[in-house]
Amino acid sequence: MHAPGEGLDDPQDRKAETKIYRHSQVETTRDVLDCGGKVRHYEEVHQVPHQHRRQGVGEVLHTLILDTNRGLKVAQNRDGKPVMVSPANIARVLEPSTSVQYVKGIGPRLAEVLSAKGIHTVDDLVHYLPFRYEDRLNPRGIAELRPGEMATVIAEVRNSGLFRTRRMPIFQMVAGQGRTKLKCLWFNGAYLRDKFKPGQMVALYGKVEQDRGGELQLHQPQFEILGDANEEGPGDTAEKKLESSLEVGRIVPIYESAGQGRLTARWFRRVIRTALEALPPQLQDPVPATVREHLSLIPPREALWRVHWPEAGESFADLQNAHTPAHLRLIFEELFFVELGLELKRREQKARTGVAFQLNEGVRQAIKKILPFHPTEAQKRVLKEIASDMEKASPMRRLLQGDVGSGKTIVAFEAAIIAIENGYQVALMAPTEILAQQHYFSARRILEPAGYRVVLLTGSLEDDRKRDIRRHLAQGNAQLVIGTHALLEQKVEFARLGLVIVDEQHRFGVMQRFKLMKKDRVETGQSPASTQAHVEPDVLVMTATPIPRTLALTLYGDLDVSVINELPPGRTPIVTRRISDDRSGEVWKFLCKQVEAGHRAYVVYPVIEENEETELKAALKMYKELSNKVFPHLKVGLLHGRLEPDLKDLVMRMFQKGELHILVATTVIEVGVDVANATVMVIEHAERFGLAQLHQLRGRIGRGPAKSYCVLMTGGKVSEDGERRLDAMVRTSDGFQIAELDLELRGPGEFFGTRQAGVPSFQVANLVRDRQLLEAARREAAVVLAGPNAEISQEEIDRALHHMRARWQKTYGLVEVG
Ligand code: ADP
Ligand code: MG
């Protein structure tokens, strides 16, 4: 165990610290090699005399860092002559791209620990920002301490010792200021045994506790020994130490520890400070000047310094809220390069060749003919947006957002007709077989009477059937294919694929989206009947999960967005109630009444089978109980993910046809299932579900004219977040509001309940907190790519793009840009 509050030196790493030989000892590189050293690392460094370091005086040298155990290091000047410099005079200037292992105090072993945190380079390290700050600027007098507060105390060590209790050894140190004394305790503190000597000055930081007798103490304080009070000129030494101290007498940055606590905040303070000092005095600013001006950005190096080591006078509140000029600079920069990448991608997509579909009167009539109802204003608007994309020669990349039940399907069919009437084929993909089938049935109902040929291609089809369908697609007989991932995974060739529609996009994940787009490109090209090898199909992705704007700007930033913000007419708002499950009797009675009135109901459980640890009610068991005991006179069905696909289909179909009154299920019914006369959704253990999930589930009801009810039953303890989720569900049915809260509660990585591949993991930005900066970054990215012009030179644009590519490659590796 390593001492908390103490820095950690890796013995191996300490050895790795390079010693510098005096000039006279080495004449040429050969000499050094002859000493027996092995070349470990070769790099260009800047030599900066220590005293000038801050002013930025430097000379470029070439350095060989030799086998570390031999402790050799030699610098060469530009002519290749070795130049030896005394340690005091050389400051190794690290390039941002240098591996962290060359930072003093790190080394190969600790570098590995850091890499688990995503810290690989010096640049990563200096962007490892404090997650909070401690105000240790004004140390406190012991007499003024109050229980419960966090305080910094600078005092003199009086005595210390280890005593053992039955539970653990406790280390006690008494520090004093004049006559007042303060007891400090460290539990399991054996490691501190020889740490303190009477008379030393120490800085202590921790929470003030009160023991049973009312005496004030510090428990587990962080500390730093500042100097020995008995030394010659005691005040002087202590003061100097204090001045240079990174621990007290200032606003101190607190970092998240790493390596299971081995690399402490204190350790990070030291190495980050070292790395900052070793950065080149002038970091080139990759952000173009005009953008810097628009946002009053401070220079990058200054921002890095000030974010780690705030100047006296910096607002403490701004620091805590990541709102200082330094924070804004770093956050904006990160967001800017993400948005620049996305903007570039949008532009490049626009520059590619797609199909310019005709939207003539014939096509309009064809669309009118299939409409089973009057579209809402919102549906009309988004169709216009989609149609106008489709008319353009560049391939459409559009995201259609619309809350559950808002009527996206018909819009998708309308878009399909535009493509088909132009002689192209359309692929519609759904995330599950059930949904694919549902789309297939409605497509046949709506499109086949008008003479369109629709096929279904899913994984569970017989091989012969699949082969048949693939042949129809390759020959162009089938105009609309509806399927699941099977469309992605199998070798499907199209005669003339013009439009790809992806429903409930978030289920596919982002990477699949990219795969899909790529596939079309390839397949279209390979298709024997195709004469347009380089033409890309239009892509329309649809999602019922409202995506908060911040995510839309990042995760989907390369897409244009359309929103259906209106429900079809005749819907009555869903009544949502929260109730504890000890009142389930009332709920079941209500459910009976609804069924007697001709309606249908869902009862949803968080798990299929119970298990001892969670004690959650489970679908299997409750199905038995509900069907045998509670509703013996009703038809109850069971649906969960482990059923055979055939059985799943059968159950779904029976429920859809009204042959089952109640469907007991897990979240498999979450997405897209459409049973218009289902009016009750009972969710047991509602406290266990995520917000997005609850919202999706509730979207299964209220799809017809009858009033619908969502009952959120809680069983057991509800966490604080759980309370907020349930509250939100009762309060609003606005999907966007719910999505924003979900994002806030779970963070972008976990949004939608599953980890989203492709959500950029930001170093310093926070999508919830920094939304305004994100909007600004998007605007500025567009400004930059609109250049060159009077405001911005080609050179600046190139530099920004170069920087963006390097970053993008590193952070999002798989995603291609440009
Ligand atoms: P989602 O956006 O969740 O996919 P759907 O497309 O499944 O929604 O539509 C939900 C229900 O609303 C369907 O039964 C559909 O037929 C119906 N619907 C859609 N648009 C309209 C409209 N303009 N007028 C009446 N009913 C509509
Ligand atoms: Mg749908």
Short mmCIF file of N, CA and C and ligand atoms in Angstrom, two decimals, residues 402-410 435 438-439 503-504 542-544 671-674 700 703, ligand 2:
data_model
loop_
_atom_site.label_atom_id
_atom_site.label_comp_id
_atom_site.label_asym_id
_atom_site.label_seq_id
_atom_site.Cartn_x
_atom_site.Cartn_y
_atom_site.Cartn_z
N GLY A 402 -38.17 11.95 -34.68
CA GLY A 402 -39.57 12.16 -34.36
C GLY A 402 -39.91 11.26 -33.21
N ASP A 403 -40.59 11.81 -32.25
CA ASP A 403 -40.93 11.04 -31.07
C ASP A 403 -41.73 9.80 -31.48
N VAL A 404 -41.78 8.84 -30.58
CA VAL A 404 -42.56 7.64 -30.87
C VAL A 404 -43.98 8.03 -31.26
N GLY A 405 -44.47 7.41 -32.30
CA GLY A 405 -45.84 7.66 -32.71
C GLY A 405 -46.03 8.92 -33.53
N SER A 406 -44.96 9.61 -33.85
CA SER A 406 -45.10 10.86 -34.58
C SER A 406 -45.34 10.61 -36.07
N GLY A 407 -45.18 9.37 -36.50
CA GLY A 407 -45.51 9.05 -37.89
C GLY A 407 -44.34 9.16 -38.85
N LYS A 408 -43.22 8.55 -38.48
CA LYS A 408 -42.05 8.58 -39.36
C LYS A 408 -42.20 7.59 -40.51
N THR A 409 -42.90 6.49 -40.24
CA THR A 409 -42.95 5.42 -41.23
C THR A 409 -43.51 5.90 -42.56
N ILE A 410 -44.59 6.65 -42.49
CA ILE A 410 -45.22 7.07 -43.75
C ILE A 410 -44.29 8.03 -44.50
N LEU A 435 -39.64 -5.73 -35.83
CA LEU A 435 -39.88 -4.43 -36.44
C LEU A 435 -39.79 -4.50 -37.96
N GLN A 438 -42.99 -5.85 -39.06
CA GLN A 438 -44.06 -4.87 -38.92
C GLN A 438 -44.02 -3.87 -40.08
N HIS A 439 -42.81 -3.41 -40.39
CA HIS A 439 -42.68 -2.50 -41.53
C HIS A 439 -43.09 -3.19 -42.82
N ASP A 503 -34.09 2.61 -39.81
CA ASP A 503 -35.07 2.97 -38.78
C ASP A 503 -34.50 2.71 -37.40
N GLU A 504 -34.93 3.50 -36.44
CA GLU A 504 -34.49 3.37 -35.05
C GLU A 504 -32.97 3.26 -35.03
N MET A 542 -33.54 7.25 -39.24
CA MET A 542 -34.68 7.72 -38.45
C MET A 542 -34.50 7.27 -37.01
N THR A 543 -34.83 8.13 -36.09
CA THR A 543 -34.80 7.69 -34.72
C THR A 543 -35.95 8.27 -33.93
N ALA A 544 -36.46 7.43 -33.03
CA ALA A 544 -37.56 7.87 -32.16
C ALA A 544 -37.00 8.39 -30.86
N VAL A 671 -39.17 -0.98 -28.79
CA VAL A 671 -39.06 -0.14 -29.98
C VAL A 671 -40.12 -0.45 -31.03
N GLY A 672 -40.82 0.57 -31.42
CA GLY A 672 -41.59 0.51 -32.66
C GLY A 672 -42.86 -0.31 -32.70
N VAL A 673 -43.09 -1.19 -31.72
CA VAL A 673 -44.26 -2.05 -31.80
C VAL A 673 -45.53 -1.20 -31.80
N ASP A 674 -46.43 -1.51 -32.69
CA ASP A 674 -47.57 -0.65 -32.93
C ASP A 674 -48.88 -1.41 -32.79
N ARG A 700 -45.37 2.96 -26.55
CA ARG A 700 -46.14 1.84 -27.12
C ARG A 700 -47.63 2.06 -26.97
N ARG A 703 -51.48 5.28 -28.94
CA ARG A 703 -51.33 5.33 -30.40
C ARG A 703 -52.67 5.33 -31.11
MG MG B 2 -41.30 3.70 -36.33
#
